[in-house]
Short mmCIF file of C-alpha atoms and ligand atoms in Angstrom, two decimals:
data_model
loop_
_atom_site.label_atom_id
_atom_site.label_comp_id
_atom_site.label_asym_id
_atom_site.label_seq_id
_atom_site.Cartn_x
_atom_site.Cartn_y
_atom_site.Cartn_z
CA MET A 1 84.97 106.87 79.21
CA THR A 2 82.72 103.84 79.51
CA ALA A 3 83.85 100.27 79.12
CA PRO A 4 83.53 99.04 75.56
CA THR A 5 80.55 96.75 75.17
CA ALA A 6 80.27 96.30 71.41
CA ASN A 7 80.48 92.82 69.96
CA THR A 8 83.88 91.30 69.41
CA THR A 9 85.03 90.11 66.01
CA THR A 10 87.22 87.10 65.33
CA THR A 11 90.36 87.23 63.22
CA SER A 12 91.60 84.14 61.53
CA THR A 13 94.78 83.52 59.55
CA ALA A 14 96.77 80.36 59.04
CA ALA A 15 98.60 81.15 62.25
CA HIS A 16 96.13 83.13 64.39
CA ARG A 17 92.49 83.00 65.41
CA PHE A 18 91.32 84.98 68.39
CA ALA A 19 88.48 87.17 69.49
CA ARG A 20 89.51 90.76 68.84
CA ALA A 21 88.63 92.95 71.83
CA ALA A 22 85.97 95.59 71.36
CA GLY A 23 86.75 99.26 71.90
CA ALA A 24 89.79 99.83 69.62
CA VAL A 25 90.22 103.29 68.07
CA PRO A 26 92.22 104.08 64.91
CA LEU A 27 95.98 104.30 65.38
CA LEU A 28 96.02 103.88 69.16
CA GLY A 29 94.01 100.66 69.28
CA HIS A 30 93.06 99.78 72.86
CA VAL A 31 95.48 102.21 74.52
CA PRO A 32 92.76 104.78 75.37
CA ALA A 33 90.60 102.08 76.97
CA LEU A 34 93.56 100.78 78.96
CA PHE A 35 94.85 104.23 79.85
CA ARG A 36 91.65 105.95 80.88
CA ASN A 37 89.63 103.25 82.51
CA PRO A 38 91.58 100.01 82.63
CA LEU A 39 89.75 98.09 85.32
CA PRO A 40 86.26 98.02 83.73
CA PHE A 41 87.96 97.39 80.39
CA LEU A 42 89.80 94.35 81.75
CA ARG A 43 86.62 93.03 83.38
CA SER A 44 84.82 93.32 80.06
CA LEU A 45 87.42 91.12 78.31
CA ALA A 46 86.48 88.00 80.27
CA GLU A 47 83.14 87.89 78.40
CA GLN A 48 84.79 88.20 75.01
CA GLY A 49 86.70 84.93 74.80
CA GLU A 50 89.38 82.78 76.36
CA LEU A 51 92.09 84.50 74.34
CA VAL A 52 91.45 88.06 73.19
CA GLU A 53 93.55 90.17 70.86
CA LEU A 54 94.41 93.75 71.83
CA ARG A 55 96.18 96.47 69.86
CA LEU A 56 98.56 98.69 71.79
CA GLY A 57 99.37 101.38 69.23
CA PRO A 58 101.35 99.59 66.53
CA GLN A 59 101.77 96.38 68.54
CA ARG A 60 99.42 93.42 68.82
CA ALA A 61 99.12 91.27 71.91
CA VAL A 62 96.86 88.52 73.21
CA MET A 63 95.24 88.61 76.62
CA VAL A 64 94.58 85.32 78.38
CA CYS A 65 91.21 85.44 80.13
CA THR A 66 90.86 82.10 81.94
CA PRO A 67 92.70 80.69 84.98
CA GLU A 68 93.72 77.61 82.96
CA LEU A 69 95.41 79.62 80.21
CA PHE A 70 97.00 81.96 82.75
CA HIS A 71 98.47 78.96 84.52
CA HIS A 72 99.60 77.41 81.26
CA VAL A 73 101.49 80.53 80.14
CA LEU A 74 103.27 80.93 83.48
CA THR A 75 104.28 77.30 83.87
CA ASP A 76 105.20 76.37 80.29
CA THR A 77 108.70 77.85 80.35
CA ARG A 78 109.67 76.09 77.11
CA HIS A 79 107.34 78.32 75.10
CA PHE A 80 106.87 81.46 77.20
CA ASP A 81 109.46 83.69 78.85
CA LYS A 82 109.69 87.15 80.34
CA GLY A 83 109.01 89.75 77.68
CA GLY A 84 106.21 91.61 75.95
CA PRO A 85 105.36 95.32 75.83
CA LEU A 86 104.81 95.92 79.55
CA PHE A 87 107.98 94.11 80.53
CA ASP A 88 110.12 95.87 77.90
CA LYS A 89 109.14 99.22 79.39
CA LEU A 90 110.57 98.28 82.78
CA ARG A 91 113.65 96.43 81.66
CA TRP A 92 115.91 99.43 81.18
CA PHE A 93 115.56 100.34 84.84
CA LEU A 94 115.41 96.90 86.45
CA GLY A 95 118.41 95.61 84.49
CA ASP A 96 119.15 91.92 85.04
CA GLY A 97 117.45 91.49 88.40
CA LEU A 98 115.57 88.35 89.39
CA GLY A 99 112.28 89.60 87.96
CA SER A 100 113.67 90.35 84.51
CA THR A 101 116.29 87.77 83.58
CA SER A 102 115.47 85.09 81.06
CA ARG A 103 114.86 81.53 82.26
CA ASP A 104 118.49 80.32 81.95
CA VAL A 105 119.97 82.93 84.28
CA HIS A 106 116.88 83.05 86.45
CA ARG A 107 117.31 79.61 88.02
CA ARG A 108 120.79 80.45 89.32
CA GLN A 109 119.72 83.85 90.66
CA ARG A 110 116.69 82.45 92.43
CA ARG A 111 118.85 79.86 94.17
CA GLN A 112 121.25 82.59 95.29
CA LEU A 113 118.55 84.82 96.76
CA GLN A 114 116.13 82.23 98.16
CA PRO A 115 117.84 81.91 101.60
CA ALA A 116 116.70 85.45 102.44
CA PHE A 117 113.09 84.24 102.23
CA ARG A 118 113.37 80.96 104.16
CA PRO A 119 111.27 80.53 107.35
CA GLU A 120 114.42 80.83 109.58
CA ALA A 121 114.94 84.35 108.28
CA PHE A 122 111.61 85.41 109.77
CA ASP A 123 113.03 85.09 113.28
CA ARG A 124 115.00 88.20 112.39
CA TYR A 125 112.29 89.89 110.27
CA LEU A 126 109.33 89.60 112.64
CA PRO A 127 110.68 91.82 115.45
CA VAL A 128 111.59 94.49 112.88
CA MET A 129 108.16 94.30 111.26
CA LEU A 130 106.40 94.54 114.63
CA GLU A 131 108.60 97.38 115.84
CA GLU A 132 108.08 99.43 112.69
CA ILE A 133 104.32 98.85 112.62
CA HIS A 134 104.01 99.94 116.27
CA ALA A 135 106.24 102.95 115.60
CA THR A 136 103.96 104.04 112.75
CA ALA A 137 100.70 103.43 114.60
CA GLY A 138 102.16 104.92 117.78
CA GLY A 139 103.01 108.18 116.03
CA TRP A 140 99.39 108.96 115.08
CA ARG A 141 97.18 111.33 117.05
CA ASP A 142 93.54 110.83 117.95
CA GLY A 143 91.09 112.72 115.74
CA ARG A 144 93.60 113.52 113.00
CA VAL A 145 92.96 112.83 109.34
CA ILE A 146 95.88 111.08 107.64
CA GLU A 147 96.79 110.34 104.04
CA VAL A 148 97.04 106.58 104.54
CA GLU A 149 99.18 105.60 101.58
CA GLU A 150 101.96 108.00 102.58
CA TYR A 151 102.33 106.19 105.89
CA ALA A 152 101.98 102.80 104.23
CA TYR A 153 104.86 103.61 101.84
CA GLN A 154 107.12 104.85 104.60
CA LEU A 155 106.34 101.85 106.78
CA ILE A 156 106.85 99.22 104.06
CA ALA A 157 110.00 100.94 102.78
CA ARG A 158 111.49 100.97 106.28
CA ILE A 159 110.65 97.33 106.86
CA ILE A 160 112.17 96.15 103.60
CA THR A 161 115.35 98.17 103.92
CA ARG A 162 115.87 97.09 107.52
CA THR A 163 115.14 93.41 106.93
CA MET A 164 116.71 92.87 103.52
CA PHE A 165 119.62 95.30 103.80
CA SER A 166 120.01 95.67 107.56
CA ALA A 167 119.72 99.44 107.29
CA ASP A 168 119.80 100.89 110.78
CA GLY A 169 116.34 102.13 111.68
CA PRO A 170 114.65 104.83 109.65
CA SER A 171 117.70 106.23 107.87
CA ALA A 172 117.89 109.31 105.67
CA ALA A 173 118.44 107.12 102.60
CA VAL A 174 115.21 105.24 103.29
CA ALA A 175 113.37 108.53 103.66
CA ARG A 176 114.80 109.79 100.37
CA ILE A 177 113.75 106.62 98.52
CA ALA A 178 110.28 106.68 100.08
CA ALA A 179 109.91 110.37 99.13
CA VAL A 180 110.42 109.79 95.40
CA TYR A 181 108.48 106.52 95.24
CA PRO A 182 105.12 108.01 94.18
CA ASP A 183 106.82 109.74 91.19
CA PHE A 184 108.69 106.55 90.46
CA HIS A 185 105.57 104.39 90.40
CA GLN A 186 103.48 106.86 88.46
CA GLY A 187 106.26 107.20 85.89
CA ILE A 188 106.64 103.47 85.38
CA GLY A 189 102.87 103.07 85.13
CA ARG A 190 102.67 105.83 82.50
CA GLN A 191 105.51 104.30 80.50
CA MET A 192 103.94 100.84 80.62
CA ARG A 193 100.77 102.10 79.00
CA SER A 194 102.15 104.66 76.59
CA PRO A 195 101.96 103.40 72.98
CA PHE A 196 105.02 105.26 71.59
CA ARG A 197 108.47 105.19 73.14
CA TRP A 198 109.29 108.74 72.07
CA LEU A 199 106.50 110.00 74.33
CA ASP A 200 108.52 108.82 77.33
CA ARG A 201 111.43 111.05 76.31
CA VAL A 202 109.46 114.29 75.96
CA PRO A 203 110.66 116.52 78.83
CA THR A 204 107.25 117.03 80.42
CA ARG A 205 107.13 117.83 84.13
CA ALA A 206 105.96 114.30 84.89
CA ASN A 207 108.74 112.69 82.82
CA ARG A 208 111.37 114.91 84.47
CA ARG A 209 110.11 113.96 87.92
CA PHE A 210 110.23 110.31 86.92
CA ARG A 211 113.83 110.58 85.71
CA HIS A 212 114.78 112.32 88.93
CA ALA A 213 113.11 109.54 90.96
CA CYS A 214 114.98 106.84 89.00
CA ARG A 215 118.31 108.62 89.53
CA THR A 216 117.60 108.97 93.25
CA VAL A 217 116.74 105.28 93.72
CA SER A 218 119.81 104.18 91.72
CA ALA A 219 122.14 106.54 93.63
CA GLU A 220 120.85 105.49 97.05
CA VAL A 221 121.21 101.83 96.17
CA ALA A 222 124.74 102.35 94.83
CA GLY A 223 125.63 104.15 98.08
CA ALA A 224 124.32 101.26 100.20
CA ILE A 225 126.34 98.70 98.21
CA GLU A 226 129.50 100.76 98.42
CA GLU A 227 129.09 101.13 102.17
CA ARG A 228 128.59 97.39 102.58
CA ARG A 229 131.64 96.53 100.51
CA GLY A 230 133.53 98.85 102.79
CA GLY A 231 132.66 96.59 105.74
CA GLY A 232 129.23 97.73 106.94
CA ARG A 233 126.70 95.55 108.77
CA THR A 234 125.98 92.07 107.42
CA GLY A 235 122.74 91.14 109.15
CA ASP A 236 121.56 90.41 112.63
CA GLY A 237 120.91 87.22 114.54
CA GLY A 238 123.21 85.02 112.48
CA VAL A 239 120.99 85.33 109.40
CA GLN A 240 122.71 86.87 106.42
CA ASP A 241 120.79 89.68 104.83
CA LEU A 242 120.36 90.00 101.09
CA LEU A 243 123.44 92.19 100.54
CA ALA A 244 125.60 89.75 102.52
CA LEU A 245 124.23 86.83 100.50
CA MET A 246 125.03 88.56 97.24
CA ILE A 247 128.55 89.51 98.28
CA GLY A 248 129.05 85.89 99.40
CA GLU A 249 127.96 84.71 95.94
CA GLY A 250 130.51 87.02 94.31
CA LEU A 251 128.02 89.27 92.52
CA THR A 252 129.38 92.39 90.86
CA ASP A 253 128.22 95.87 91.87
CA ARG A 254 126.03 96.06 88.79
CA GLU A 255 124.41 92.69 89.53
CA MET A 256 123.81 93.69 93.13
CA ARG A 257 122.36 97.01 92.06
CA ASP A 258 119.88 95.26 89.73
CA GLN A 259 118.78 92.85 92.47
CA VAL A 260 118.32 95.58 95.06
CA VAL A 261 116.37 97.80 92.68
CA THR A 262 114.23 94.79 91.75
CA MET A 263 113.46 94.01 95.40
CA LEU A 264 112.58 97.63 96.14
CA THR A 265 110.47 97.95 93.00
CA GLY A 266 108.74 94.60 93.58
CA GLY A 267 108.38 94.88 97.32
CA ILE A 268 107.40 98.43 98.28
CA GLY A 269 104.59 99.68 96.05
CA THR A 270 102.89 96.28 95.96
CA SER A 271 102.66 95.85 99.73
CA ALA A 272 102.06 99.54 100.49
CA SER A 273 99.08 99.81 98.15
CA ALA A 274 97.67 96.53 99.50
CA LEU A 275 97.95 97.85 103.06
CA GLY A 276 96.22 101.06 102.01
CA TRP A 277 93.34 99.15 100.43
CA ALA A 278 92.99 96.78 103.38
CA LEU A 279 92.66 99.77 105.74
CA HIS A 280 90.21 101.35 103.32
CA PHE A 281 87.96 98.27 103.32
CA LEU A 282 88.15 98.05 107.11
CA SER A 283 87.20 101.72 107.41
CA ARG A 284 83.96 100.91 105.56
CA ASP A 285 82.98 98.01 107.80
CA GLU A 286 83.05 98.81 111.50
CA GLU A 287 81.86 95.37 112.57
CA LEU A 288 84.65 93.66 110.64
CA ALA A 289 87.26 96.11 111.97
CA ASP A 290 86.10 95.49 115.56
CA ALA A 291 86.39 91.73 115.03
CA VAL A 292 89.92 92.11 113.58
CA ALA A 293 90.88 94.23 116.60
CA ARG A 294 89.51 91.66 119.05
CA GLU A 295 91.38 88.85 117.30
CA ALA A 296 94.63 90.80 117.30
CA ARG A 297 94.37 91.52 121.03
CA ALA A 298 93.67 87.88 121.78
CA VAL A 299 96.48 86.48 119.61
CA LEU A 300 99.32 88.97 119.79
CA PRO A 301 101.33 89.32 122.96
CA ALA A 302 101.00 92.54 124.89
CA ARG A 303 102.40 95.42 122.89
CA GLN A 304 105.46 96.01 125.00
CA ARG A 305 107.61 94.36 127.58
CA PRO A 306 107.91 96.19 130.92
CA ASP A 307 111.21 97.75 129.71
CA GLY A 308 109.36 99.37 126.79
CA THR A 309 110.82 97.21 123.99
CA PRO A 310 108.32 95.58 121.63
CA ALA A 311 107.09 92.12 122.59
CA GLU A 312 108.06 89.17 120.45
CA VAL A 313 105.88 87.62 117.82
CA THR A 314 106.31 84.32 115.98
CA LEU A 315 105.15 82.98 112.64
CA ALA A 316 102.78 80.72 114.60
CA ASP A 317 101.15 83.86 116.11
CA VAL A 318 100.74 85.38 112.65
CA LYS A 319 99.07 82.16 111.43
CA ARG A 320 96.51 82.49 114.22
CA LEU A 321 95.47 85.92 112.95
CA ASP A 322 92.88 84.24 110.79
CA LEU A 323 90.54 87.18 110.21
CA ALA A 324 93.35 89.63 109.47
CA ARG A 325 94.74 87.08 107.00
CA ARG A 326 91.36 86.85 105.29
CA VAL A 327 91.16 90.66 105.05
CA VAL A 328 94.54 90.60 103.30
CA ALA A 329 93.52 87.71 101.02
CA GLU A 330 90.31 89.44 99.95
CA THR A 331 92.13 92.76 99.48
CA LEU A 332 94.61 91.08 97.14
CA ARG A 333 91.72 89.45 95.28
CA PHE A 334 89.87 92.73 94.92
CA TYR A 335 92.89 94.86 94.01
CA PRO A 336 95.85 92.58 93.23
CA SER A 337 98.79 94.99 93.33
CA ALA A 338 100.49 93.36 90.32
CA TRP A 339 97.38 93.70 88.17
CA PHE A 340 98.84 93.50 84.68
CA TYR A 341 102.01 92.02 83.19
CA SER A 342 103.26 90.21 80.13
CA ARG A 343 105.21 87.35 78.61
CA THR A 344 106.59 86.65 75.15
CA VAL A 345 106.26 83.48 73.06
CA THR A 346 109.73 81.95 72.47
CA ALA A 347 108.72 78.97 70.27
CA THR A 348 105.58 78.29 68.25
CA VAL A 349 102.91 76.99 70.57
CA ALA A 350 99.20 76.25 70.52
CA LEU A 351 97.16 78.03 73.17
CA ALA A 352 93.40 77.41 73.34
CA GLY A 353 93.68 75.87 69.89
CA VAL A 354 95.38 78.96 68.46
CA GLN A 355 98.92 78.87 67.05
CA LEU A 356 101.06 81.62 68.54
CA ARG A 357 104.27 82.55 66.73
CA PRO A 358 107.56 83.40 68.48
CA GLY A 359 107.57 87.04 69.49
CA THR A 360 103.82 87.19 70.18
CA ALA A 361 103.17 89.26 73.30
CA VAL A 362 100.91 87.62 75.87
CA LEU A 363 99.15 89.80 78.47
CA LEU A 364 98.19 88.54 81.94
CA SER A 365 95.91 90.21 84.45
CA PRO A 366 95.24 88.76 87.91
CA TYR A 367 92.67 91.56 88.28
CA LEU A 368 90.71 90.17 85.33
CA LEU A 369 90.72 86.63 86.76
CA HIS A 370 89.85 87.78 90.28
CA HIS A 371 86.74 89.57 89.04
CA ARG A 372 85.31 86.75 86.95
CA PRO A 373 81.78 86.23 88.29
CA ASP A 374 81.90 82.52 87.45
CA HIS A 375 84.72 82.04 89.98
CA TYR A 376 83.87 84.79 92.46
CA PRO A 377 80.11 85.30 92.84
CA ASP A 378 79.28 89.01 93.27
CA PRO A 379 82.92 89.91 92.51
CA GLU A 380 82.54 93.64 93.23
CA ARG A 381 81.67 92.91 96.85
CA PHE A 382 84.47 92.87 99.44
CA ASP A 383 83.68 89.66 101.28
CA VAL A 384 86.19 88.12 103.69
CA ASP A 385 83.96 85.06 104.10
CA ARG A 386 85.10 83.86 100.69
CA TRP A 387 88.26 82.78 102.51
CA SER A 388 86.57 80.88 105.33
CA PRO A 389 87.42 77.15 105.29
CA ALA A 390 83.83 76.32 104.30
CA ARG A 391 83.85 78.54 101.21
CA GLN A 392 87.46 78.46 100.11
CA ALA A 393 86.74 75.52 97.78
CA GLU A 394 84.25 77.68 95.83
CA HIS A 395 86.88 79.08 93.52
CA PRO A 396 89.55 77.04 91.71
CA ARG A 397 93.04 77.49 93.10
CA GLN A 398 94.28 78.65 89.71
CA ALA A 399 91.78 81.55 89.81
CA TYR A 400 93.62 83.24 92.72
CA VAL A 401 96.99 84.48 91.60
CA PRO A 402 98.03 87.72 93.36
CA PHE A 403 101.61 86.45 93.46
CA GLY A 404 101.65 84.76 90.05
CA THR A 405 102.55 81.09 89.70
CA GLY A 406 105.23 78.75 88.37
CA SER A 407 108.96 79.29 88.63
CA ARG A 408 108.55 83.10 88.56
CA GLN A 409 106.06 83.21 91.42
CA CYS A 410 106.79 86.11 93.75
CA ILE A 411 109.79 85.32 95.94
CA GLY A 412 108.40 87.70 98.57
CA ASP A 413 104.91 86.15 98.84
CA VAL A 414 105.18 84.81 102.40
CA TYR A 415 107.19 87.84 103.46
CA SER A 416 104.54 90.28 102.27
CA LEU A 417 101.58 88.24 103.54
CA THR A 418 103.28 88.19 106.93
CA GLU A 419 103.98 91.92 107.08
CA LEU A 420 100.51 92.79 105.76
CA THR A 421 98.64 90.50 108.16
CA LEU A 422 100.65 91.85 111.06
CA ALA A 423 100.17 95.47 109.97
CA VAL A 424 96.41 95.07 109.51
CA ALA A 425 96.09 93.36 112.91
CA VAL A 426 98.25 95.77 114.90
CA ILE A 427 96.96 98.98 113.32
CA THR A 428 93.33 97.89 113.66
CA SER A 429 93.86 96.84 117.27
CA ARG A 430 95.10 100.35 118.10
CA TRP A 431 92.99 102.55 115.80
CA ARG A 432 89.56 102.71 114.34
CA LEU A 433 89.88 104.40 110.95
CA GLU A 434 86.93 106.06 109.32
CA PRO A 435 86.32 108.23 106.27
CA PRO A 436 86.37 111.92 107.24
CA PRO A 437 83.19 113.91 106.75
CA GLY A 438 83.42 116.07 103.66
CA PRO A 439 82.13 116.77 100.20
CA LEU A 440 83.26 113.41 98.80
CA PRO A 441 80.90 110.46 99.31
CA ALA A 442 82.55 107.97 101.67
CA HIS A 443 82.78 105.22 99.07
CA LEU A 444 84.66 107.42 96.61
CA VAL A 445 88.21 106.25 96.78
CA GLU A 446 89.30 106.05 93.24
CA PRO A 447 91.48 103.09 92.20
CA ARG A 448 94.43 104.36 90.21
CA PRO A 449 95.98 101.49 88.31
CA TRP A 450 99.53 102.60 87.64
CA THR A 451 102.26 100.00 88.20
CA VAL A 452 100.16 98.90 91.15
CA ILE A 453 96.55 99.81 91.90
CA HIS A 454 96.75 102.80 94.25
CA PRO A 455 93.93 103.93 96.51
CA ALA A 456 94.06 107.63 95.91
CA PRO A 457 93.24 109.82 97.64
CA LEU A 458 92.83 107.77 100.79
CA ARG A 459 92.25 110.07 103.73
CA LEU A 460 91.02 108.49 106.93
CA ARG A 461 90.25 109.88 110.38
CA LEU A 462 91.87 108.21 113.38
CA HIS A 463 90.02 107.18 116.51
CA SER A 464 92.07 105.64 119.26
CA ARG A 465 90.71 102.34 120.58
CA PRO A 466 90.55 102.19 124.39
C1 LIG B 501 101.41 92.40 98.07
C2 LIG B 501 102.68 92.26 97.78
C3 LIG B 501 103.22 91.66 96.50
C4 LIG B 501 102.58 91.27 95.36
C5 LIG B 501 101.09 91.37 95.04
C6 LIG B 501 103.58 90.74 94.46
C7 LIG B 501 103.32 90.21 93.21
C8 LIG B 501 104.25 89.60 92.40
C9 LIG B 501 103.97 88.90 91.18
C10 LIG B 501 102.61 88.74 90.56
C11 LIG B 501 105.14 88.43 90.69
C12 LIG B 501 105.33 87.60 89.42
C13 LIG B 501 105.45 88.50 88.20
C14 LIG B 501 105.64 87.70 86.92
O1 LIG B 501 105.41 86.48 86.90
O2 LIG B 501 106.01 88.32 85.90
C15 LIG B 501 106.19 88.87 91.59
C16 LIG B 501 107.52 88.61 91.41
C17 LIG B 501 108.50 89.08 92.24
N1 LIG B 501 108.32 89.73 93.44
FE1 LIG B 501 106.57 90.16 94.30
N2 LIG B 501 104.81 90.84 95.06
C18 LIG B 501 104.63 91.38 96.32
C19 LIG B 501 105.60 91.61 97.26
C20 LIG B 501 106.94 91.40 97.07
C21 LIG B 501 107.99 91.63 98.06
C22 LIG B 501 107.72 92.10 99.50
C23 LIG B 501 109.17 91.38 97.46
C24 LIG B 501 110.57 91.46 98.02
C25 LIG B 501 110.87 91.57 99.27
C26 LIG B 501 108.89 90.97 96.10
C27 LIG B 501 109.85 90.64 95.16
C28 LIG B 501 109.56 90.03 93.96
C29 LIG B 501 110.58 89.55 93.04
C30 LIG B 501 112.09 89.66 93.23
C31 LIG B 501 109.92 88.95 91.97
C32 LIG B 501 110.55 88.23 90.79
C33 LIG B 501 110.58 86.74 91.12
C34 LIG B 501 111.17 85.86 90.03
O3 LIG B 501 111.03 86.18 88.83
O4 LIG B 501 111.74 84.83 90.40
N3 LIG B 501 107.54 90.99 95.91
N4 LIG B 501 105.62 89.55 92.64
#
């Protein structure tokens, strides 16, 4: 399927006037374009107008295509709230977690959970992050070809469960959650794009696997909460972990379950896919990878203390990993994990001169904004220099939104930037990763935009650095 290029038309009624996106087919509207080849389709929308109408089966929605409108929708909480077709598909599983509650409840929940993301908490998180990253990189063998995303999922899942829920090391529960995560993410991604709800209930193999994955995640989370209520660990180093915070705030089991599932859903696939892509880009640029390795060795303390325990690292050290940070920033520009989401209009509002009625679905895509050639020259080029101090001013701040903006901006933004920068630095300082020889051209790593944009398959050969 090629990206639609035909001219757009404009619809105009007393209440609506937008460019209507090219490429709709009878009955399904733009679903085939979004389902089969979403990334080129999204890129093509930027040329079609500031506000473009899409049809998703029977539903209509508007896509905002400029940084200004994107910012407006996410910060004007009087007229826009969580909702819309993509959100509705996730709601049944996420329940009333931080990412899904409406604005009234949201403020209270955010206040309750924020302490787990304050800078002081990183004193406890950083040693865990470093230990887990070294454990992953230390388990690899020279010359082997690995499926990178598998390791990235396991690593990120272990870090989040140990830091947020004080799980002891790589537990069986963590392994079980990590094992079903690919089915979980694929299933959610399929549901988000499917035009008819009944399709999600057909007992296909994929739908059955998805249901099984959802049951597994829910059961594991319920088990962890029960254990904690029974007097399990509450967090190390004097910093309460997320479960302890929630118990302290008097949350019910159901409320805690929704928050934990939200954190796992929001925090694992996003960071794991970003790590996979960062390692992919580094595997294609040996010079850049060598420079990242040199920087990591200069900045990070020696890997281990004489007694074999991992050395300490501080937030100040992570800040000095400038090149690794730029690799992460450019990775999240190129493939922002949260590439597509939605809002709903709650009160009549004018957007780009167009009146939107309550209930109108508004679509948002960081991917679309990050690939606008007017803000990112040569947008299909991976270029870490975009993030050098000299060039950072080239693009407007509002045009870079991997973590969203406004009151619903990702609560885990600093957390994930920290773990990703550290992971990129440490892994690259220990290993040179390169595409294995084989029938596939080296550049062919297909982006699979499900809930997040996966690099699949991503097989890389390991070469130990001396
Ligand atoms: C590369 C990694 C990540 C990316 C790209 C990312 C992206 C995002 C984006 C775009 C939003 C806003 C969605 C919206 O406005 O509808 C969001 C919200 C959220 N994220 Fe992240 N995220 C990442 C990592 C994490 C991590 C590590 C956690 C938890 C530890 C997390 C937890 C959440 C939660 C709970 C929300 C809802 C916040 C609220 O509504 O107040 N995310 N994330």
